[in-house]
Coordinates of C-alpha atoms and ligand atoms in Angstrom, one line a residue:
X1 CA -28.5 52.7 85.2
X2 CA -29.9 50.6 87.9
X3 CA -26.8 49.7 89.0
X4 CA -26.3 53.7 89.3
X5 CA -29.4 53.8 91.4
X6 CA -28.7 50.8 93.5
X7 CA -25.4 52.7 94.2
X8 CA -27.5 55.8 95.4
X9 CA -29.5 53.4 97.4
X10 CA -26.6 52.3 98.9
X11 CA -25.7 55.8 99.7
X12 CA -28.5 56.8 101.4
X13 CA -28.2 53.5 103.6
X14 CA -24.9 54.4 104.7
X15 CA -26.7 57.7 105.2
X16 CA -29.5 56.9 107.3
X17 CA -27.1 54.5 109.0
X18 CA -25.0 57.1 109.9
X19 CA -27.7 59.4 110.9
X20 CA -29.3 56.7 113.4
X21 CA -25.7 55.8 115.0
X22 CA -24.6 59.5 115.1
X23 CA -27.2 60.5 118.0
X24 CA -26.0 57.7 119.7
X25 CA -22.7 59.9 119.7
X26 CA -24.2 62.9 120.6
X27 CA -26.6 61.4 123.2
X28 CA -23.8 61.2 125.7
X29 CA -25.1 65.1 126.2
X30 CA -28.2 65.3 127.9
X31 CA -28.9 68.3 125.8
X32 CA -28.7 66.8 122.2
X33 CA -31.2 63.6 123.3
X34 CA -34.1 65.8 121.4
X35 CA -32.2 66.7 118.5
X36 CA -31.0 63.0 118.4
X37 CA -33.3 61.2 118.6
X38 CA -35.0 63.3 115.7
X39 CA -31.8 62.5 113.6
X40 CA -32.2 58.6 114.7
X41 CA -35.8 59.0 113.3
X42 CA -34.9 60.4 110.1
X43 CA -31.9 58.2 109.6
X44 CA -34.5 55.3 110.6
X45 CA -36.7 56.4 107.9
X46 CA -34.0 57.2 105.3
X47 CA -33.1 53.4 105.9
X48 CA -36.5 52.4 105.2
X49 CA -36.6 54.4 102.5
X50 CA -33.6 53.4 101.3
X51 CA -34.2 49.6 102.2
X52 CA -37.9 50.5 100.2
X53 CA -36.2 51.7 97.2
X54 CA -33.8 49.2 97.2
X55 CA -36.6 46.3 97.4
X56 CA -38.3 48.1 94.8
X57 CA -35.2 48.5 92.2
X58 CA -34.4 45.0 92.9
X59 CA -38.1 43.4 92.3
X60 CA -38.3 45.9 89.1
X61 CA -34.8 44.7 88.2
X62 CA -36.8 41.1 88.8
X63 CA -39.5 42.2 86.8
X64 CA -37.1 43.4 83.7
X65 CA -35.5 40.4 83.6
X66 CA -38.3 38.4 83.5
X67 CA -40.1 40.3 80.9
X68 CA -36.8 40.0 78.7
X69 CA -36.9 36.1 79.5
X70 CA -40.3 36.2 78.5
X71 CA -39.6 38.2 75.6
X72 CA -36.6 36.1 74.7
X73 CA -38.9 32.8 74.9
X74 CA -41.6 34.3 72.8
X75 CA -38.8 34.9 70.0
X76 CA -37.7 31.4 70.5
X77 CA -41.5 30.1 70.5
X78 CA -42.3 32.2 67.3
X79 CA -39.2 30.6 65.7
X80 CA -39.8 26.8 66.8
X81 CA -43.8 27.8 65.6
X82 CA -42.9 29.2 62.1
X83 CA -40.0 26.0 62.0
X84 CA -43.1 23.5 63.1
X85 CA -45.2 25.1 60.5
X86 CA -43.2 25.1 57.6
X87 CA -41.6 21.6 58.4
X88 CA -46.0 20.7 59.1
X89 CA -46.6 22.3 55.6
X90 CA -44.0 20.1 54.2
X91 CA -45.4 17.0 55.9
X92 CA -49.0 18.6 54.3
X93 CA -47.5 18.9 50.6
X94 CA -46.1 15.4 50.6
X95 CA -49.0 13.9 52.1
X96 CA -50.9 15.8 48.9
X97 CA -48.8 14.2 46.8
X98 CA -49.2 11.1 48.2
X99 CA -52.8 11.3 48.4
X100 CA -52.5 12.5 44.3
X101 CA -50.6 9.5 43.6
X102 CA -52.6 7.4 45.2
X103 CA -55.9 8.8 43.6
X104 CA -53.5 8.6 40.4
X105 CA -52.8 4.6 41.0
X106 CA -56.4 4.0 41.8
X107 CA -57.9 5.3 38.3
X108 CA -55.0 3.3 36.5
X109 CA -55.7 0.3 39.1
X110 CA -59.8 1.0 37.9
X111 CA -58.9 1.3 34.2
X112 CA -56.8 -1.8 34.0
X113 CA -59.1 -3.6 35.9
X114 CA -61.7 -2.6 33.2
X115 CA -59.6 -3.5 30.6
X116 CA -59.1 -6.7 32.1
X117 CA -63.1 -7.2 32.5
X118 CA -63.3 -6.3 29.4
X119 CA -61.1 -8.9 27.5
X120 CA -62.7 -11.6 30.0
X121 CA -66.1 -10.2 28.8
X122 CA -65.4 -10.1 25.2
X123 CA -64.0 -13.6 25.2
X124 CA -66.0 -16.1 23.6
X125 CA -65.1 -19.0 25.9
X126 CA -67.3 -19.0 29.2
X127 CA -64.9 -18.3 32.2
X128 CA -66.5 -19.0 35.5
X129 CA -64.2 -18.2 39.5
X130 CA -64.7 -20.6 42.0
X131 CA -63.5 -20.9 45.5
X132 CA -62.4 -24.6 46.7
X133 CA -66.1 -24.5 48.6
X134 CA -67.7 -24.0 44.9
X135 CA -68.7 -20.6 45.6
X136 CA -68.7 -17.9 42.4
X137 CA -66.2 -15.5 42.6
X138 CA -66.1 -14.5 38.8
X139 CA -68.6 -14.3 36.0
X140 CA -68.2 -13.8 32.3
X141 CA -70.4 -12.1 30.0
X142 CA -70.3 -15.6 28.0
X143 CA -71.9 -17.4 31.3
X144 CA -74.3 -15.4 31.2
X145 CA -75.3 -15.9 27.6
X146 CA -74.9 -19.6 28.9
X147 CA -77.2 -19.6 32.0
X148 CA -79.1 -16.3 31.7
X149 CA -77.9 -15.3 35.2
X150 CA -76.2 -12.3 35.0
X151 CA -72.9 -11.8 37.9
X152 CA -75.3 -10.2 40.4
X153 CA -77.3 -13.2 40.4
X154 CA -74.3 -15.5 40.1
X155 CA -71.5 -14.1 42.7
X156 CA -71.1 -15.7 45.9
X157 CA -73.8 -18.3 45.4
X158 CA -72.6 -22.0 45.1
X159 CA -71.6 -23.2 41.4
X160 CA -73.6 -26.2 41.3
X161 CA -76.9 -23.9 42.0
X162 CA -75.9 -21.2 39.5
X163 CA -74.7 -23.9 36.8
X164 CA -76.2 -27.1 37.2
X165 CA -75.8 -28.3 33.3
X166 CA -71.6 -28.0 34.1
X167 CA -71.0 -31.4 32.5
X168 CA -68.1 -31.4 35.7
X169 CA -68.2 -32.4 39.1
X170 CA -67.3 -30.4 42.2
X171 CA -65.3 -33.1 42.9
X172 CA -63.3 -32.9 40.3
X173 CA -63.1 -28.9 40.4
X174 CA -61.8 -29.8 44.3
X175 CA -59.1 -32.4 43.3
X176 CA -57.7 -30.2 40.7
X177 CA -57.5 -27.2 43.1
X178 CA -55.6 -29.5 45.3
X179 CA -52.9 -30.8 43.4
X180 CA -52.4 -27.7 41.3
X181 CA -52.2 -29.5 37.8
X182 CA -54.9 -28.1 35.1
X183 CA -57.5 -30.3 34.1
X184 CA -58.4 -30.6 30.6
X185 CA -61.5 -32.6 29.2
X186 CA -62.4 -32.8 25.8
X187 CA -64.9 -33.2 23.1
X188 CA -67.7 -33.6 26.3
X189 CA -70.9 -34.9 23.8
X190 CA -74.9 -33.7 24.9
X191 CA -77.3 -34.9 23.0
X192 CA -77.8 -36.4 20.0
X193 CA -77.7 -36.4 16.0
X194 CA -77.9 -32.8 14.6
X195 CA -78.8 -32.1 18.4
X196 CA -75.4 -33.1 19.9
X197 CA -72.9 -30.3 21.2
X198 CA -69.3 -30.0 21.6
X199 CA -67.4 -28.9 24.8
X200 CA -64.0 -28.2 25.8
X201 CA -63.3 -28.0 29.3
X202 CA -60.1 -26.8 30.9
X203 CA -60.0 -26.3 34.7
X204 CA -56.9 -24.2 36.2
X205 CA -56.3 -23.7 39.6
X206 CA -55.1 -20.7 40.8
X207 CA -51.9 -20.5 42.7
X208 CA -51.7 -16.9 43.6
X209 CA -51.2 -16.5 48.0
X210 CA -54.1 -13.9 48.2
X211 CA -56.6 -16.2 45.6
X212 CA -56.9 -19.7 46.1
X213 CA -59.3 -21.6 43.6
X214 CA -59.6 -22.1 40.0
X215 CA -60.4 -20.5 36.6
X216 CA -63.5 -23.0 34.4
X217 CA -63.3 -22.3 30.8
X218 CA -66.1 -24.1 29.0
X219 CA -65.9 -23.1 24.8
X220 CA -68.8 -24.7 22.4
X221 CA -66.7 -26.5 19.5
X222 CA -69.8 -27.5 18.0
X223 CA -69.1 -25.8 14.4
X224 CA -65.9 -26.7 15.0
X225 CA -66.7 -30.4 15.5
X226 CA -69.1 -30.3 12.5
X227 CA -66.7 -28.8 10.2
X228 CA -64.3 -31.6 10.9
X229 CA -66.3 -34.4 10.8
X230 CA -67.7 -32.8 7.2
X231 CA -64.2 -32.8 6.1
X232 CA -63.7 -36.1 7.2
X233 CA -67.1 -37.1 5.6
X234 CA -65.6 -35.2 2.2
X235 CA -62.0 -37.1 2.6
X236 CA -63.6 -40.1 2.9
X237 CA -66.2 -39.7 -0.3
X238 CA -63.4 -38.2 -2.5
X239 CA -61.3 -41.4 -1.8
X240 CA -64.0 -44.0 -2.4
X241 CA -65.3 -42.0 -5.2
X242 CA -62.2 -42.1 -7.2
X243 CA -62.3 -45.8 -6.6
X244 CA -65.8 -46.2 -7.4
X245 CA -65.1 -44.2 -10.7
X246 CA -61.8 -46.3 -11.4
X247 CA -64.0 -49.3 -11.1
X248 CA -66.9 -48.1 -13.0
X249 CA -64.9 -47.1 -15.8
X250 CA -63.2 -50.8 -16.1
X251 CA -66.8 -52.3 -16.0
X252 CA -68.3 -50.1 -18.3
X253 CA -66.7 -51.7 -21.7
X254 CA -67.7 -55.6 -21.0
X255 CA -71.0 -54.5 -19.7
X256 CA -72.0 -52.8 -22.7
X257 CA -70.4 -55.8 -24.6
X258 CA -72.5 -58.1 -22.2
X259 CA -76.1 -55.5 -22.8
X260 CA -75.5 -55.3 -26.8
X261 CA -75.0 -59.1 -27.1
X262 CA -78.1 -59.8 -25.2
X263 CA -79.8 -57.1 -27.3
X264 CA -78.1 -58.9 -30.5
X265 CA -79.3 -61.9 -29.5
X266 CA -82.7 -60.9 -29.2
X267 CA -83.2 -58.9 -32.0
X268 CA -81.2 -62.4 -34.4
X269 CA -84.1 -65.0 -32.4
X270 CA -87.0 -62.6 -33.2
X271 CA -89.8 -63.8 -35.7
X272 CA -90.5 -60.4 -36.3
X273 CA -87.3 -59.9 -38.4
X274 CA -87.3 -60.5 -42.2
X275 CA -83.2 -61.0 -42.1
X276 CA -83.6 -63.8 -39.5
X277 CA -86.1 -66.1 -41.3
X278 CA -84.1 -65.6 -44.8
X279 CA -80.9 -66.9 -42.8
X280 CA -82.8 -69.9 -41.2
X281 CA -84.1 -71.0 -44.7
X282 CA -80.5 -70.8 -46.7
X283 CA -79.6 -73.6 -43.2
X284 CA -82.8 -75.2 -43.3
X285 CA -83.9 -74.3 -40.0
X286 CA -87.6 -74.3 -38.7
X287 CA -87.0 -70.5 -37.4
X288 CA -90.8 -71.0 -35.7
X289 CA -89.8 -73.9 -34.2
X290 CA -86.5 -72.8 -32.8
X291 CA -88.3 -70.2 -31.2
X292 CA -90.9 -72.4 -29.6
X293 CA -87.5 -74.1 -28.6
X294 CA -85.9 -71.5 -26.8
X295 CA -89.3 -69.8 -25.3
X296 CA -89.9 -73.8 -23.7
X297 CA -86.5 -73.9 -22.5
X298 CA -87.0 -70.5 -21.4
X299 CA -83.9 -69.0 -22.6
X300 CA -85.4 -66.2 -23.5
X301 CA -86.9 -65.7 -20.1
X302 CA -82.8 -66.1 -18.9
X303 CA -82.1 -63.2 -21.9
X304 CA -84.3 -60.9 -20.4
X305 CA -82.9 -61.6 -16.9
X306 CA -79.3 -61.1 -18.3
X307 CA -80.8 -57.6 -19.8
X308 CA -82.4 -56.6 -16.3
X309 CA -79.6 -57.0 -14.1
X310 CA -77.0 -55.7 -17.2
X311 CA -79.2 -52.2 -17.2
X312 CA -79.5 -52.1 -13.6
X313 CA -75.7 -52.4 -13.6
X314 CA -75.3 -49.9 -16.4
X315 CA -77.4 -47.5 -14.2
X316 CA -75.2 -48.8 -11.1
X317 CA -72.5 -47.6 -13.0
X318 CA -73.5 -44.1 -14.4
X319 CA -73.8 -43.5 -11.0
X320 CA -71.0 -44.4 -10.1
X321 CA -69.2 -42.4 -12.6
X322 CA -70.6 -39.6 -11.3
X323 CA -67.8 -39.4 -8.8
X324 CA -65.3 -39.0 -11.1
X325 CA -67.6 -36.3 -13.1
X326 CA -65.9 -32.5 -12.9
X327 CA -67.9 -29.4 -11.7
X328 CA -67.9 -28.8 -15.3
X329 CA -72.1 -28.9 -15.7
X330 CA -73.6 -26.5 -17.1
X331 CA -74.8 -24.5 -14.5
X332 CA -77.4 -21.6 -14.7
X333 CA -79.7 -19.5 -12.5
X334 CA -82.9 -21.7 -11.4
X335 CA -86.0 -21.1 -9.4
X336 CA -85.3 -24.0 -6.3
X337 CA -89.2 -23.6 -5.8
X338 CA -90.3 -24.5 -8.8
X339 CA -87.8 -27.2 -9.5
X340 CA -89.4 -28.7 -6.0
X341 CA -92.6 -28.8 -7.5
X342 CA -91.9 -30.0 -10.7
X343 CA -89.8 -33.2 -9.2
X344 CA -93.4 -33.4 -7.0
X345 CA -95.3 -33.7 -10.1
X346 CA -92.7 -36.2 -11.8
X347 CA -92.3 -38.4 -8.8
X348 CA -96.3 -38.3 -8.3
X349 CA -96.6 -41.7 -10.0
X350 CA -93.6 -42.8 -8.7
X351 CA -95.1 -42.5 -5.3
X352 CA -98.0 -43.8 -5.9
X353 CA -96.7 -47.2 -7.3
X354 CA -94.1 -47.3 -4.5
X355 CA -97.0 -46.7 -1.8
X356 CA -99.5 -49.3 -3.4
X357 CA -98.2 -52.6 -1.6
X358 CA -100.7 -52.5 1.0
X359 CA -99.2 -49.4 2.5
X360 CA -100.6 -45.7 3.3
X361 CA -99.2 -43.1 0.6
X362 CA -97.7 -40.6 2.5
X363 CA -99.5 -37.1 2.9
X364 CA -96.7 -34.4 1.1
X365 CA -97.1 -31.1 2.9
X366 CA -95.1 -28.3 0.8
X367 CA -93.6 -24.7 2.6
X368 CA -92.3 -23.2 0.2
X369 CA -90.9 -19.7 -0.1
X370 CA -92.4 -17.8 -2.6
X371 CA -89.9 -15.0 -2.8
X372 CA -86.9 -17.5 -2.4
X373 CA -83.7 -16.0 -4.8
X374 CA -82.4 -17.9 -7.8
X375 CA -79.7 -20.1 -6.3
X376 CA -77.1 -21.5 -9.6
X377 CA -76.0 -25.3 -10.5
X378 CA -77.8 -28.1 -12.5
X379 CA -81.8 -27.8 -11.8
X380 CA -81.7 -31.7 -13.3
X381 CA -79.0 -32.7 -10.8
X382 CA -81.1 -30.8 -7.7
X383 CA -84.4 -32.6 -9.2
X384 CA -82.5 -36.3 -8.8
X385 CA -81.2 -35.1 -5.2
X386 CA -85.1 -34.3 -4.5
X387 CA -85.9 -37.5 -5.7
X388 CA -83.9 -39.9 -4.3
X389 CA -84.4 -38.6 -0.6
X390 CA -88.4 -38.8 -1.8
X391 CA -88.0 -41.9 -2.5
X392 CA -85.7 -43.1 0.3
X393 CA -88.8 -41.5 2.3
X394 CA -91.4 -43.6 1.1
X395 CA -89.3 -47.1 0.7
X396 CA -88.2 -45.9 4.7
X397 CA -92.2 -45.8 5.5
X398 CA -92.8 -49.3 3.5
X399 CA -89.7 -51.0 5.5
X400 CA -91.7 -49.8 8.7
X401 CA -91.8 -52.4 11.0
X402 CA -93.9 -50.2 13.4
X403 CA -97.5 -51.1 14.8
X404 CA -99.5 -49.2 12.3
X405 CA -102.0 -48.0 14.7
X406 CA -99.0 -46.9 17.0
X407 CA -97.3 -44.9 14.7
X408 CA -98.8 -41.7 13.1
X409 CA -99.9 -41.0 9.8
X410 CA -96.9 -41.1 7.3
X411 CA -96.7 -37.1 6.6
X412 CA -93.2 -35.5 4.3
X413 CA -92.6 -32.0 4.7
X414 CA -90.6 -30.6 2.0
X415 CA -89.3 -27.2 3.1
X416 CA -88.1 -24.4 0.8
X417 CA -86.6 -21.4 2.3
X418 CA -84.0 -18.6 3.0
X419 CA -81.5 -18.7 6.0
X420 CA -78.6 -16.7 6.7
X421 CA -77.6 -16.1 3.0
X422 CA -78.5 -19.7 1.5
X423 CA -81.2 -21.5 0.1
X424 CA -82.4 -24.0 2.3
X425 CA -84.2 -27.3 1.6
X426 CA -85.3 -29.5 3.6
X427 CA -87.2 -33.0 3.4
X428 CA -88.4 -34.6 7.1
X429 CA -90.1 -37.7 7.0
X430 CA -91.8 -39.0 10.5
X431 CA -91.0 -42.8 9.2
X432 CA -89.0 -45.6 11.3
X433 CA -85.6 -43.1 11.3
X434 CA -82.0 -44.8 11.4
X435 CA -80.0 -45.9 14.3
X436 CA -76.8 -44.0 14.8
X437 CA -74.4 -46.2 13.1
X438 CA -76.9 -46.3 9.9
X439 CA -76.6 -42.8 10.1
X440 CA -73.1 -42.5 10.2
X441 CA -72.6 -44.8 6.8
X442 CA -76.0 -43.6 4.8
X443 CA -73.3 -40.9 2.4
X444 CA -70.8 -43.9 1.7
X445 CA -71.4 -45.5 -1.6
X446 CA -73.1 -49.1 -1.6
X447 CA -74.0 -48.2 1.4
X448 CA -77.5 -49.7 2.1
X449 CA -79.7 -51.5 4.8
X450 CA -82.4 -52.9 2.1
X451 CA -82.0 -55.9 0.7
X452 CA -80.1 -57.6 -1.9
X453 CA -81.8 -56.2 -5.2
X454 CA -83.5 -54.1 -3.3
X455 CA -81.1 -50.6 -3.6
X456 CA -77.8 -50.4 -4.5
X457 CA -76.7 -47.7 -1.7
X458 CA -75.8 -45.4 -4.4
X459 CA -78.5 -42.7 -4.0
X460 CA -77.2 -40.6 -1.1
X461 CA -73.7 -41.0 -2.0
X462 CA -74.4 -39.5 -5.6
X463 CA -76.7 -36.9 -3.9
X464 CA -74.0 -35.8 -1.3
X465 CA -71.1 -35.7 -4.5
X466 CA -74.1 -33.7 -6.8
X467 CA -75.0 -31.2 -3.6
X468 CA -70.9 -30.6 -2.2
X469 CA -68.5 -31.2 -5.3
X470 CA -70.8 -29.6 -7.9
X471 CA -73.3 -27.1 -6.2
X472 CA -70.6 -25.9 -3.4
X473 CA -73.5 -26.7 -0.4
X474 CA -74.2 -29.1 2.3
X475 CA -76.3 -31.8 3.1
X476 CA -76.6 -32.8 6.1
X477 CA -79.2 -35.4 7.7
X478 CA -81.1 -35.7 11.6
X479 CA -82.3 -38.7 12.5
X480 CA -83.1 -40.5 15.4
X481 CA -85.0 -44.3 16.0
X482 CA -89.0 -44.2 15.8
X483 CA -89.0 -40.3 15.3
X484 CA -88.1 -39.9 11.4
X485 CA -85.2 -38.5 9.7
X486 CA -84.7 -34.6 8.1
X487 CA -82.5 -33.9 5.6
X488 CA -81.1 -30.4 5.5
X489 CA -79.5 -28.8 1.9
X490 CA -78.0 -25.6 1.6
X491 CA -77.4 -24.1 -2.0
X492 CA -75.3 -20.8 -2.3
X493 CA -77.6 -18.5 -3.7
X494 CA -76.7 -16.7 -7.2
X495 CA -75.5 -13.2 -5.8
X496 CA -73.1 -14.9 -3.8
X497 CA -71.8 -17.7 -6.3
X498 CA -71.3 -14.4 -9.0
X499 CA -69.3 -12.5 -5.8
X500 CA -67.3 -16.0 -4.3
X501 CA -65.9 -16.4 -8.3
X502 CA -65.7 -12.6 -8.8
X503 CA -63.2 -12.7 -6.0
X504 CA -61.8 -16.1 -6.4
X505 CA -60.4 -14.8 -10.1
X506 CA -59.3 -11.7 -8.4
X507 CA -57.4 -13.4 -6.1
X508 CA -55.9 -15.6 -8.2
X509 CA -55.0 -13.4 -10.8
X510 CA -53.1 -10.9 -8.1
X511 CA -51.1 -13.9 -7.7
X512 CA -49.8 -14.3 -11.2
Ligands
ATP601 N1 -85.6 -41.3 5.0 C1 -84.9 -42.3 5.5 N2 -85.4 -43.0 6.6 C2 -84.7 -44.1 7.1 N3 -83.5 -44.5 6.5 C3 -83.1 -43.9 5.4 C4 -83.7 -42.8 4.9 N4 -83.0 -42.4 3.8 C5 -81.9 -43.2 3.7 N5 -82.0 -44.1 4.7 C6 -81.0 -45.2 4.9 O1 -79.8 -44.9 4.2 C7 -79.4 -46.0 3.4 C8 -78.7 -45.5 2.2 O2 -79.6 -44.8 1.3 P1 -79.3 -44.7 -0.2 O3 -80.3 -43.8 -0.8 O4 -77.9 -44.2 -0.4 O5 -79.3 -46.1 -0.7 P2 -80.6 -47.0 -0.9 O6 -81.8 -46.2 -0.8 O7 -80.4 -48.1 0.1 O8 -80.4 -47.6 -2.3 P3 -80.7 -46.8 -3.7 O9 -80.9 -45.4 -3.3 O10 -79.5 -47.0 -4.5 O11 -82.0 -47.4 -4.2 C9 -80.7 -46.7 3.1 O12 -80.5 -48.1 2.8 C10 -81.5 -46.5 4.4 O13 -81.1 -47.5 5.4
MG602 MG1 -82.0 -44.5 -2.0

């Protein structure tokens, strides 16, 4: 169409064109100049018109296309928008998903983190971080049981402010770091006698790129110590008991032979004896005068020496065969209270006569529980337990070699009571104490320090065999130089002995 009206443009061009060149024509008459030059005009004009309307189609044309380019770009902008958008929308979803995964990872990463704190923390062993500067980097509910510093008072600070009782040097914690090989110490002793603890401790470095340091796990084997040296307490009495028993059984027969001649010989050189005069008469014998013989030549004095030290053997070995003895007592329910203060009233005299020589009796101070449960075993074997360590109280306070105005008043505290399911009992003396390698013999038979004639270092030994092999308990004695010794019994109580055998015959009659 505007090619139709350019060609109408071009029309009239050729028109006005015409018209302006045709006056020239007719000009060469004077007459037509007028008329002419009116033509000329008008053609003039039409060409303006016509050059007008051409300009004007063409800048419209101009216009057209530029609207349709415009139009055309839009299309293509809308297109490359909605191709932007959906490929942004895409980038937007995975980014969502990415940030869900993430969030995802991060509650696992939280939870196993827990999980991990969590095993750390319910871990008996105490598990300490540490840079190679010493400085805290993890903290375990166990140190904090330890030390009382909980991790917000422990992180970042140095170790050897936070834990100054480590029986480790940094040093050491350094060294170990560096050459990467674990470090292992133990049995580390504190203290002493019933006192002492047990530690095992293990140092691991770590070798991980992002965490260099090391890992201190400190567990308390104290119990565990304890338990072994009691079994090794136990091997030891069961094997010398069975000798002792083997031995006292082999002197029994010619000491009784040795204790009933003596006796026969007394009772055959008596004057008080009808029999032995009769006999002296049918030989002729002066039975007065023999008598007066032997008394001068004191052979009877010898006798009664040979009786002595015969009965003190006989009792050496009665004890003695108390080793060998079963758990075959007859046991029965018993009041532990009142057995204590019936062995106090027994051994009163005892005491008395022991403390006479010049030294002070010792004050007995007596906490007893009243409402203490009936434990079961032998109340006469727990009564000769009582007394022995009584006595091994008092002869301890008469061996004192202490200034008597230095050392206090000579008190025993006997001790009745209940803890954690067992009768307790418990006799402390303040006297001279033992050293600890007297201590660590007092249990073995013939064990003694007195002297010759003095004890026969059977009394504990029978006590431990009476208080472990027969009443299932422990004994177990604290003692340290100048500040007295405390020995500690436990006795299952009734209840539980009744439940232990209940379910010991259970047991072993599932396994028939
Ligand atoms: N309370 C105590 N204080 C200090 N030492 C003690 C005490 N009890 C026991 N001992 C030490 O333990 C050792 C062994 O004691 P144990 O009762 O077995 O034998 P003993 O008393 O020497 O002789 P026995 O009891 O046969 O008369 C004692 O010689 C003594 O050195
Ligand atoms: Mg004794």
């Amino acid at each position: 169409m505007n090619a139709c009206r350019l060609k109408h443009g071009f029309r009239f061009l050729w028109l006005g064109l015409w018209l302006v060149w045709s006056p020239a024509v007719w000009a060469q008459e004077e007459a037509a100049w007028p008329a002419a030059l009116l033509w000329a005009v008008i053609g003039l004009l039409l060409v303006f018109q016509t050059l007008l309307i051409i300009g004007l189609q063409r800048s419209r044309l101009n216009n057209k296309r530029a609207r349709n380019a415009l139009r055309q770009n839009k299309v293509e902008l809308e297109a490359r928008i909605a191709e932007r958008t959906e490929s942004l929308n895409q980038t937007n979803q995975q980014l969502q998903d990415e940030v869900a995964h993430h969030q995802a990872t991060e509650i696992l990463l939280r939870e196993t983190q827990d999980y991990l704190h969590s095993i750390i923390n319910a871990m008996p062993s105490v598990l300490i971080g540490v840079t190679p500067d010493g400085t805290v980097t993890h903290w375990n509910s166990a140190a904090e049981l330890e030390t009382g510093l909980n991790p917000e008072q422990a992180l970042g600070r140095p170790l050897t402010e936070v834990y100054p009782a480590l029986p480790i040097s940094m040093e050491t914690i350094t060294r170990t770091i560096e050459s990467g090989v674990p470090f292992v110490n133990e049995n580390i002793q504190e203290g002493q006698g019933s006192n002492a603890r047990y530690t095992d401790l293990s140092i691991y470095p770590l070798i991980a790129v992002q965490a260099i340091g090391a890992v201190i796990r400190l567990d308390d084997i104290t119990m565990r110590v304890r338990i072994e040296n009691m079994m090794i307490q136990n091997e030891k009495m069961m094997s010398l008991g069975e000798l002792a028993a083997g031995m006292a059984h082999e002197i029994n027969n010619p000491l009784s032979t040795v204790l009933h001649g003596v006796q026969n010989i007394q009772r055959r050189t008596s004057l008080e004896l009808q029999q032995n005069h009769k006999v002296a008469r049918e030989l002729g014998v002066d039975l007065e005068q023999l008598h007066q013989y032997l008394n001068k030549r004191r052979v009877f004095h010898f006798l009664e020496d040979i009786r002595e030290a015969g009965e003190r053997s006989m009792h050496i070995v009665s004890n003695m065969l108390e080793f060998s003895r079963g758990n075959n007592r007859a046991h029965e329910q018993f009041d532990l209270v009142r057995i204590v203060q019936h062995t106090l009233e027994l051994s009163d005299n005892t005491l008395n006569l022991q403390s006479s020589q010049g030294h002070r009796r010792p004050d007995i101070i007596t906490e007893l529980a009243p409402d203490l449960p009936p434990v079961v075993g032998s109340a006469a074997e727990i009564q000769q337990v009582i007394l022995n360590l009584l006595r091994n109280a008092v002869q301890a306070f008469q061996s004192d070699e202490r200034d008597e105005a230095q050392s206090t008043a000579p008190v025993i505290h006997l001790r009745a009571y209940l803890e954690r399911g067992a009768a307790v009992l418990q006799i402390e003396d303040n006297g001279p104490g033992m050293s600890e390698d007297v201590r660590r013999h007092i249990f073995e038979p013939f064990f003694t320090t007195k002297e010759v004639g003095q004890g026969t270092g059977l009394g504990l030994s029978v006590s431990y065999f009476i208080i472990t092999e027969h009443h299932s308990g422990t004994i177990e004695v604290d003692s340290m130089p100048d500040e007295g010794t405390c020995f500690t019994i436990r006795l299952p109580l009734a209840d539980r002995t009744e439940h232990h055998r209940t379910s010991h015959s259970l047991s072993s009659g599932s396994s028939l």
